[in-house]
Amino acid sequence: MSVNKNALSSALIELLSFPIFKEFSLEKLEILCANSEIFICKHRQVIFEYGEPAFKFGIVLGGAFKLSRPTITGEDSIMHFSSPGDIIGAFIMAQPQPKYPVTTAAMGPSRLLAVPKENYIQSWKKDSDLIFKIQNLISSRMSQFQAQKAMQKSPIPARIAELLLQLSNRSSSHEYKLDIPLTRKEIADSLGVTIESVIRVMSEWSKSGLIDTTEQMITINKPEKLIEFLKS
Amino acid sequence: MSVNKNALSSALIELLSFPIFKEFSLEKLEILCANSEIFICKHRQVIFEYGEPAFKFGIVLGGAFKLSRPTITGEDSIMHFSSPGDIIGAFIMAQPQPKYPVTTAAMGPSRLLAVPKENYIQSWKKDSDLIFKIQNLISSRMSQFQAQKAMQKSPIPARIAELLLQLSNRSSSHEYKLDIPLTRKEIADSLGVTIESVIRVMSEWSKSGLIDTTEQMITINKPEKLIEFLKS
DNA sequence: CGTGCAGTTGACGACACTCAACCCTGGTGG
DNA sequence: CCACCAGGGTTGAGTGTCGTCAACTGCACG
């Protein structure tokens, strides 16, 4: 893992472009992110490991990360996809001896700002507006979770449609293009189904022009059609 | 819904027995819970409705509540079971115009302390230790969520076992007796399976003495046996 | 040129859903 | 006092969606 301590100040400027840090002064960010490191990550590189003691949390600067958990059978269950501006593992910092609840791995080349736990307990905690913003991040993550849980009984096409639409809503671009590179396996692991099932559905959609996928980047051409699949 | 404003002070004393308010002074609780109301609820009574604007959050005093969401097909998907000491809807108070993300309904006769949103934004927010404790509550709820999601591919017996063990761990009593009255339908709605599937598994377990269920109260007699079911 | 990863397709079978009937209990009203 | 109904629990037969297994393609990489 490449670590670059010097580029910190330029990273802080990047932070200003994320909604959560809007209207923050650079001085304040310097305090909040004191002693932080920038991780330059390669595809599939693991940053935090499930179950390990957590001394840092992360702010996604670029690229994307998947947060997953191993299942009893050794497979992976993906809990969340994080894109730039997202905060990883912040709210477990409130625990006395936190352990990472998920494994964090880069999807494609990505960059992460790793902030020490102490900062959260000392400076972040004091700023109740910042805490509120983090709670809002968690709320929306939870709400995505619940939307997916509510579709457990729906057939697979509905659940894939739900996932794709969720990810496209979050996307910074106004277009229906997902800003995260997704393999079929990752979609399968996220929904708790098999890769074959995902493929059968999505290659059908590709053929009929509903979606386009090149190099793991997915574009939704006909969102209305996808929405129809949601209804059971 | 019965509302009783006078019994507030005795309710505050109850709060002291919950881990989250341990070591709080009564004066402090009076500030935190100013203008709060006690709801005495009957079985199946709905307190908060999914999607409605949220002006209050709740602290469970007695009994139990289920937090659920309607699915597209009009069924219910149960997100969480809340028992005494649990806080309902607090962390969405951080949003500018929060809406309830779940419907809250009483399971059996129950009592709830309803606290105005303003309190959270004014007094609760200031107390960063309290905020941390709430974050810990959410963390553990999230972690239960994730554990269940990780078992989506497991067969139904494993998932029922997981749910029962989760609920018995939380239980205040040291015994393997769940402190929440659960119908088969509620278990089914919580796992996203059909009631028939739940019945087939559980009546088998009842017959072989693995569990006991009388009047919706479930007791786990042989936890080791249940744990075996977890492994796929 | 072999190896690993992503994607694809088909045949087969099982687990879980659907539908339908049924029992038992407690409450309510004629 | 009995009839009726609603809610919870149970069981069986039939069906289908989805998982399993297996084989195969194309591509990038060292």
JSON list of N, CA and C in Angstrom, two decimals, chain B residues 22 72 216:
[
{"chain": "B", "resi": 22, "resn": "LYS", "atom": "N", "xyz": [-27.30, 5.36, 32.34]},
{"chain": "B", "resi": 22, "resn": "LYS", "atom": "CA", "xyz": [-26.60, 5.13, 33.61]},
{"chain": "B", "resi": 22, "resn": "LYS", "atom": "C", "xyz": [-25.76, 6.36, 33.95]},
{"chain": "B", "resi": 72, "resn": "ILE", "atom": "N", "xyz": [-43.47, -3.49, -1.69]},
{"chain": "B", "resi": 72, "resn": "ILE", "atom": "CA", "xyz": [-44.24, -3.07, -2.86]},
{"chain": "B", "resi": 72, "resn": "ILE", "atom": "C", "xyz": [-45.51, -3.88, -2.99]},
{"chain": "B", "resi": 216, "resn": "GLN", "atom": "N", "xyz": [-46.69, -17.46, 22.31]},
{"chain": "B", "resi": 216, "resn": "GLN", "atom": "CA", "xyz": [-45.73, -16.63, 21.58]},
{"chain": "B", "resi": 216, "resn": "GLN", "atom": "C", "xyz": [-44.43, -16.33, 22.32]}
]
